[in-house]
Coordinates of C-alpha atoms and ligand atoms in Angstrom, one line a residue:
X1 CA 134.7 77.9 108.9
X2 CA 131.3 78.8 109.7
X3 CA 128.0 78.9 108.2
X4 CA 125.0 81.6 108.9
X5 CA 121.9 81.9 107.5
X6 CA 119.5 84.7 108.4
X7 CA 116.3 84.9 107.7
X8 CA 116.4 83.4 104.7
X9 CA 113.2 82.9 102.4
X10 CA 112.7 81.0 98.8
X11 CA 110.7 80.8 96.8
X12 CA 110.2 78.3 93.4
X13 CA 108.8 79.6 90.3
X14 CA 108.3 83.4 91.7
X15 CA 105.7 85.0 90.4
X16 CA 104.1 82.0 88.4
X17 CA 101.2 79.8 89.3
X18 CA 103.2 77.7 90.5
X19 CA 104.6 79.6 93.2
X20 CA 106.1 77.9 96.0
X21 CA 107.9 79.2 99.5
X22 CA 110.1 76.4 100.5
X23 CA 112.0 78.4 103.3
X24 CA 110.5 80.8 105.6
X25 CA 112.6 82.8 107.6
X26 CA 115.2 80.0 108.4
X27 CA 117.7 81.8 110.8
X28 CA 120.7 78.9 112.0
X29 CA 124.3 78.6 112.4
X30 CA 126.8 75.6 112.2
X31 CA 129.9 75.9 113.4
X32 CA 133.4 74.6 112.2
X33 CA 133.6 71.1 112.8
X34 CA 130.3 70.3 114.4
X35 CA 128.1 67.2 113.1
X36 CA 124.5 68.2 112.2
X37 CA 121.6 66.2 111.3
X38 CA 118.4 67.8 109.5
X39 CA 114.9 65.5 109.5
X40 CA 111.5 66.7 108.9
X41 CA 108.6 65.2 106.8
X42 CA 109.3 65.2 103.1
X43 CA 108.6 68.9 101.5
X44 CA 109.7 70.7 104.3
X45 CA 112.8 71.9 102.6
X46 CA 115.8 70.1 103.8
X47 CA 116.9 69.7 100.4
X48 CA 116.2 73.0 99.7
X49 CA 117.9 74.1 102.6
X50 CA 120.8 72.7 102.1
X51 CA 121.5 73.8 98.3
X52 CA 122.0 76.9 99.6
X53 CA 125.6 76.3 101.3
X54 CA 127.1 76.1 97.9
X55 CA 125.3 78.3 95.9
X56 CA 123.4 76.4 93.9
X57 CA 120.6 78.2 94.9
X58 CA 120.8 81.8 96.5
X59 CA 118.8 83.0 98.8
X60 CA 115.0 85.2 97.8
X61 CA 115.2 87.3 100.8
X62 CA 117.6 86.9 103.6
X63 CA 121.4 86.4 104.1
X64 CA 123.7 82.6 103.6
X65 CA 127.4 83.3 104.4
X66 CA 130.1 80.7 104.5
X67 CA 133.0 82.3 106.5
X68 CA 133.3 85.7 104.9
X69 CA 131.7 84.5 101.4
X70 CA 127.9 85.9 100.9
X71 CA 126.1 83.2 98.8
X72 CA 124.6 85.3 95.9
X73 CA 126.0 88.6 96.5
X74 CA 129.7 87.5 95.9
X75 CA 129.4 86.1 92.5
X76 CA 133.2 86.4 91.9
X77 CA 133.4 83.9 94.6
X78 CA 131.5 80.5 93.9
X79 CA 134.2 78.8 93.0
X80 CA 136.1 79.0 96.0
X81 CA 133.0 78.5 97.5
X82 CA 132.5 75.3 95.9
X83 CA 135.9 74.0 97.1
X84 CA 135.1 74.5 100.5
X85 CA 131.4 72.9 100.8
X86 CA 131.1 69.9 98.9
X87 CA 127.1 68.8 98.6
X88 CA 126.5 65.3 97.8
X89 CA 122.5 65.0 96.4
X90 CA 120.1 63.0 96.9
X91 CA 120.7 59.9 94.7
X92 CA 124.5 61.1 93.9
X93 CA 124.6 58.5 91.3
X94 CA 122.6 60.5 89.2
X95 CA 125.6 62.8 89.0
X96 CA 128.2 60.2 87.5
X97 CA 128.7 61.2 83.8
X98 CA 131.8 60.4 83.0
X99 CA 133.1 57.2 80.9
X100 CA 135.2 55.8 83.6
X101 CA 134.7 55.7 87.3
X102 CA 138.6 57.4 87.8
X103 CA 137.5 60.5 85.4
X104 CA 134.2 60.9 87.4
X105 CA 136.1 61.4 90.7
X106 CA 138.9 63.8 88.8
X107 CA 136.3 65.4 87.3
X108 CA 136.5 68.2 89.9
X109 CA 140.0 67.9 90.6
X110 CA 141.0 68.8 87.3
X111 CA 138.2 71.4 86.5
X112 CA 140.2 73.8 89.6
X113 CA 143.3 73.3 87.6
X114 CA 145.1 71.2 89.9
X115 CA 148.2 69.1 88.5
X116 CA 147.9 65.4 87.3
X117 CA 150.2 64.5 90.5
X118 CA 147.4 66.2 92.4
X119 CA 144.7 64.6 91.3
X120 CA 145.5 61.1 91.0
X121 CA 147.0 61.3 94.6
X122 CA 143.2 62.5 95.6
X123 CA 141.6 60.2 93.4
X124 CA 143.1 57.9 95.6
X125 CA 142.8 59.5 98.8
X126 CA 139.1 60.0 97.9
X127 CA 138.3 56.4 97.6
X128 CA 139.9 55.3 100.7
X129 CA 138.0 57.7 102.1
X130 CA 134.4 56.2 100.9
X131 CA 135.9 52.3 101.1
X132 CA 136.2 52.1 97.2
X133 CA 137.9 49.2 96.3
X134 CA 140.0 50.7 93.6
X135 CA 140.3 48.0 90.8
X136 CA 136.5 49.6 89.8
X137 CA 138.3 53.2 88.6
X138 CA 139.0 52.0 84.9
X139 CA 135.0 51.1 85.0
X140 CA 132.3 52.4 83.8
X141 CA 130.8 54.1 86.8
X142 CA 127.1 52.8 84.8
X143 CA 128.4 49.0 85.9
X144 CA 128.8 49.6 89.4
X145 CA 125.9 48.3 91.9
X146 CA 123.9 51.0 93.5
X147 CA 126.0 51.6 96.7
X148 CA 129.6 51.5 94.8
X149 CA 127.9 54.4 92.4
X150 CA 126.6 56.0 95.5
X151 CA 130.5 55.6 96.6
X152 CA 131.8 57.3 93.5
X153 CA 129.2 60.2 94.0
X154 CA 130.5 61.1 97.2
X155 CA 134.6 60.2 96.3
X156 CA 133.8 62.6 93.4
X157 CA 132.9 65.4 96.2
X158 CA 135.9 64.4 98.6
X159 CA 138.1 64.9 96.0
X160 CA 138.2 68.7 96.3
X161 CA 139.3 68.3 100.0
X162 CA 136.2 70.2 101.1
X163 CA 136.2 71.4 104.8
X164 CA 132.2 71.1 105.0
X165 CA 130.5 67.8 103.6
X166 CA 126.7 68.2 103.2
X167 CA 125.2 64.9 102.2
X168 CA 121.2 64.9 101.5
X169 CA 120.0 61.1 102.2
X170 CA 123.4 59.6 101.6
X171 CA 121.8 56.3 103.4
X172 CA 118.5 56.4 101.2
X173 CA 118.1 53.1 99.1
X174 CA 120.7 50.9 100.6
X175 CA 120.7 47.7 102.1
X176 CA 121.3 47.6 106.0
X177 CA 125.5 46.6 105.7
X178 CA 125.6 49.8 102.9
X179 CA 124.0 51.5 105.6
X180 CA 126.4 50.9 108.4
X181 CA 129.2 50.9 105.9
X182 CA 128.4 54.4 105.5
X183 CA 127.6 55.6 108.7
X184 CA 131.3 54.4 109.4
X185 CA 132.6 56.5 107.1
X186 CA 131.0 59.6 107.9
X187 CA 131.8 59.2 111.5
X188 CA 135.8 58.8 110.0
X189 CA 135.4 61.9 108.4
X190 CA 134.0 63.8 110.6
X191 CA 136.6 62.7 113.0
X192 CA 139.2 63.8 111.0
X193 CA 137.9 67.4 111.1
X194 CA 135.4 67.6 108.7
X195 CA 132.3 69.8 109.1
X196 CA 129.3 67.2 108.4
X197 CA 126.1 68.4 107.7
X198 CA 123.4 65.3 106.8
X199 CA 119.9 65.2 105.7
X200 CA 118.1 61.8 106.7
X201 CA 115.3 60.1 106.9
X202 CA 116.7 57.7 109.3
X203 CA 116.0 58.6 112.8
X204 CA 118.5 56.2 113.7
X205 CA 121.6 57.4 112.1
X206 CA 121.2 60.9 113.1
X207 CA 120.8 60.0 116.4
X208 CA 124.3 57.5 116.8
X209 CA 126.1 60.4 115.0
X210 CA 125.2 64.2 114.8
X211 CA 125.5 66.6 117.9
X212 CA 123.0 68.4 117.0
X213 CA 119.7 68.7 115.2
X214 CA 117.6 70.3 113.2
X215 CA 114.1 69.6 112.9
X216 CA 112.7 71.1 109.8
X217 CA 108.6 72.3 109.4
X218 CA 107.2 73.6 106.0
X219 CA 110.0 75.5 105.2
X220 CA 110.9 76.7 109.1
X221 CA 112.8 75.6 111.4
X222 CA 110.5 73.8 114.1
X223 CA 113.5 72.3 116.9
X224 CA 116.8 72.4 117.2
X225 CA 119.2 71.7 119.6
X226 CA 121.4 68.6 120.8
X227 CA 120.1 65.8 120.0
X228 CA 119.6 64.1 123.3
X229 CA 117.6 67.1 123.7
X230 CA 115.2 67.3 120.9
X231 CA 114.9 63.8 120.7
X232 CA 113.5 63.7 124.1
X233 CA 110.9 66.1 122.9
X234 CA 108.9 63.1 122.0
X235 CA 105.4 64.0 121.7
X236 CA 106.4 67.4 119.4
X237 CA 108.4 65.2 117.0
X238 CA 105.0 62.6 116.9
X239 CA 103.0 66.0 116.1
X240 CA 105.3 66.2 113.0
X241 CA 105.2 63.0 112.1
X242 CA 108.5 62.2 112.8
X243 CA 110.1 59.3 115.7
X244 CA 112.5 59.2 118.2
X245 CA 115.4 56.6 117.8
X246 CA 114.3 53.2 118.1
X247 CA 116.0 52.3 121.1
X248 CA 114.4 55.3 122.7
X249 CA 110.8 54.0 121.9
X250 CA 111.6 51.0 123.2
X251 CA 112.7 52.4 126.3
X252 CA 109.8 54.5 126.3
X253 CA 107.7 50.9 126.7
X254 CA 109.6 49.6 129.3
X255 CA 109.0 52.8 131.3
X256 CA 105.2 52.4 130.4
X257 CA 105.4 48.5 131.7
X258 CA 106.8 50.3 134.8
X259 CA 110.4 49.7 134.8
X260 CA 112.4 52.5 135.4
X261 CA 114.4 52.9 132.8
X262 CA 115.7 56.1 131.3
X263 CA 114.0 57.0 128.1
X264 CA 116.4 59.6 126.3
X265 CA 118.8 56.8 125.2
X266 CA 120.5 57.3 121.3
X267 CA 122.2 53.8 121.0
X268 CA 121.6 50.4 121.5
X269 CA 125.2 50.9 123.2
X270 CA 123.2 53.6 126.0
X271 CA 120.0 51.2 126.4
X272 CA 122.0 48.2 127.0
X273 CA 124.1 49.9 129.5
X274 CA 121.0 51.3 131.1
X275 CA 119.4 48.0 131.4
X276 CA 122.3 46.4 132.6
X277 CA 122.6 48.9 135.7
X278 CA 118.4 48.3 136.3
X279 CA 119.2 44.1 136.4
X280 CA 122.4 44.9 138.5
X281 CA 119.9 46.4 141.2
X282 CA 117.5 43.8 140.8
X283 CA 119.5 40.5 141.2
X284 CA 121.4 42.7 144.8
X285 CA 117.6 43.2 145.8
X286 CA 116.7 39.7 145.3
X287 CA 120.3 38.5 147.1
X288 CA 119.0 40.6 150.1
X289 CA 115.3 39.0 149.9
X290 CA 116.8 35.5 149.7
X291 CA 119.3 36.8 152.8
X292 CA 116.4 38.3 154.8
X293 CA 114.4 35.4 154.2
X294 CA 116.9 32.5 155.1
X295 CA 117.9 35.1 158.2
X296 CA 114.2 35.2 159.2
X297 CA 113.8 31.5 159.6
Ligands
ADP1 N1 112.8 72.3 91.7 C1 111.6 72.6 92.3 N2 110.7 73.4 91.7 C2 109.6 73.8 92.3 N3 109.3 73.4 93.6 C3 110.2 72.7 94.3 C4 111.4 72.2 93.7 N4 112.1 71.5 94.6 C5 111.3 71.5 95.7 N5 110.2 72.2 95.5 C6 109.1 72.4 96.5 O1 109.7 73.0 97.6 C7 109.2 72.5 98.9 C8 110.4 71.9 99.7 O2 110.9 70.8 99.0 P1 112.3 70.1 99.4 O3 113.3 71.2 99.7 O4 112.6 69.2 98.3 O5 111.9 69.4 100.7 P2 112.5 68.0 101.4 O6 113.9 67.9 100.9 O7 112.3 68.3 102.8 O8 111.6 66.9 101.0 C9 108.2 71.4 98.5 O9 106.9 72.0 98.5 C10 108.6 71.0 97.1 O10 107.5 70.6 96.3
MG2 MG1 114.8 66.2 99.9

């Protein structure tokens, strides 16, 4: 599995006043199995970008192909498409419709004409997956709290045992255990095999799970790279509004204050180590002072 976009432009509302170009000439791959994040200040078409690896929208100029599947030209194909990228929106609970939170997550399931055996083993495959406690699947998916619909959403997606999983803001909106919750379960998939592809605002997350990055500009792409990389490019990211992980700002302060740290850290795992191996030299150099000093007498 592999995705390739090539020079690909769109626009909104062609041709009407209210013409806009949300992509301009966006040329990337993403390879099978690879994590990637996408930031960049709101409007600069993540979302945008990203509807176009299932065909929900098709390219204005330029080429998207998943594997051998050209998004737009092969009509015949968008449903096979479909089962292998699953895109999870922005506020997926928007997309629950159905009465009960088990028909929601079948919904797909059923609609590629799998068997009843099928789908209620990925029904509950699915909400494993998402840490769905399943005694919610005869409710209504409108009585769940925010993060269990958000759950749904994405089980929903799972279900069709997609190979790519494209989640725009999956983390937007929920509390800081929702959060890490998951995080957790993104790295899980993606660890199983899964291609991940993730939109966030959150600095943070991108940087504890993606391998690489891209940094999108009004409409373009402005970085990428691995994300130690580009999130060592701090003063480009500040020109775009956008910050480096927290830890690394931190870091970043301590280096001002003249401690010799290293300031491309991702984790609070990295920093701590980091800072561990700076005190480590200090308390030998201060052993040797005290030595020298009691030696000197
Ligand atoms: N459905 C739409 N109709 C018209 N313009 C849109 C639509 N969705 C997004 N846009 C415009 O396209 C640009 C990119 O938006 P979007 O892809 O949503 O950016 P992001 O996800 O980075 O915030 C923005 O200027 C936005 O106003
Ligand atoms: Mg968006």
């Amino acid at each position: 599995m592999s995705i390739v976009l090539e020079h690909v432009d769109y626009v909104y509302d062609a041709e009407t006043p209210w013409q806009t170009t949300a992509l301009r000439d966006v040329s990337l791959s993403i390879a099978d199995g690879e994590f990637v994040g996408i930031v960049g200040p709101t409007g600069s078409g993540k979302s945008t970008l990203v509807q176009h690896l299932n065909g929900i929208l098709k390219p204005t100029r330029g080429r998207v192909r998943v594997d051998d599947i050209e998004v737009g030209a092969d009509r015949g194909r968008m449903k096979e498409l479909r089962q292998k990228v699953g895109l999870v929106f922005q506020y997926p609970e928007h997309q629950l419709f159905e009465e009960t939170v088990w028909e929601d997550i079948a919904f797909g399931p059923r609609n590629i004409g799998l068997d009843e055996e099928e789908v209620e083993h990925r029904v509950h495959w699915a909400c494993r997956a998402v840490g769905l406690d399943e005694d919610i699947l005869d409710r209504s998916p409108f009585e769940l709290s925010g993060g269990q619909m958000r759950r749904a959403a994405i089980a929903g997606v799972l279900a069709m045992k997609c190979s790519v999983l494209v989640l725009d803001e999956p983390t937007a909106g929920l509390d800081p255990r929702g959060r890490a919750n998951m995080l957790a379960q993104m790295r899980a998939l993606h660890e199983s095999g899964m291609t991940l592809i993730m939109v966030s605002h959150g600095i943070d997350d991108i940087a504890q799970l993606a391998d690489r990055v891209i940094v999108m500009n009004e409409g373009r792409v402005g970085m990428q790279g691995r994300t130690r990389e580009i999130f060592r490019r701090y003063e480009e990211l500040q020109a775009l509004s956008l910050q480096v992980p927290r830890t690394a700002q931190i870091m970043r302060r301590l280096r001002d204050a003249g401690i010799p740290v290293p300031v491309d850290v991702l984790t609070v795992g990295e920093a701590a180590d980091a800072l561990e191996e700076i005190l480590k030299g200090r308390n030998c150099s201060a052993e040797e002072h005290n030595h020298r000093s009691v030696h000197s007498r």
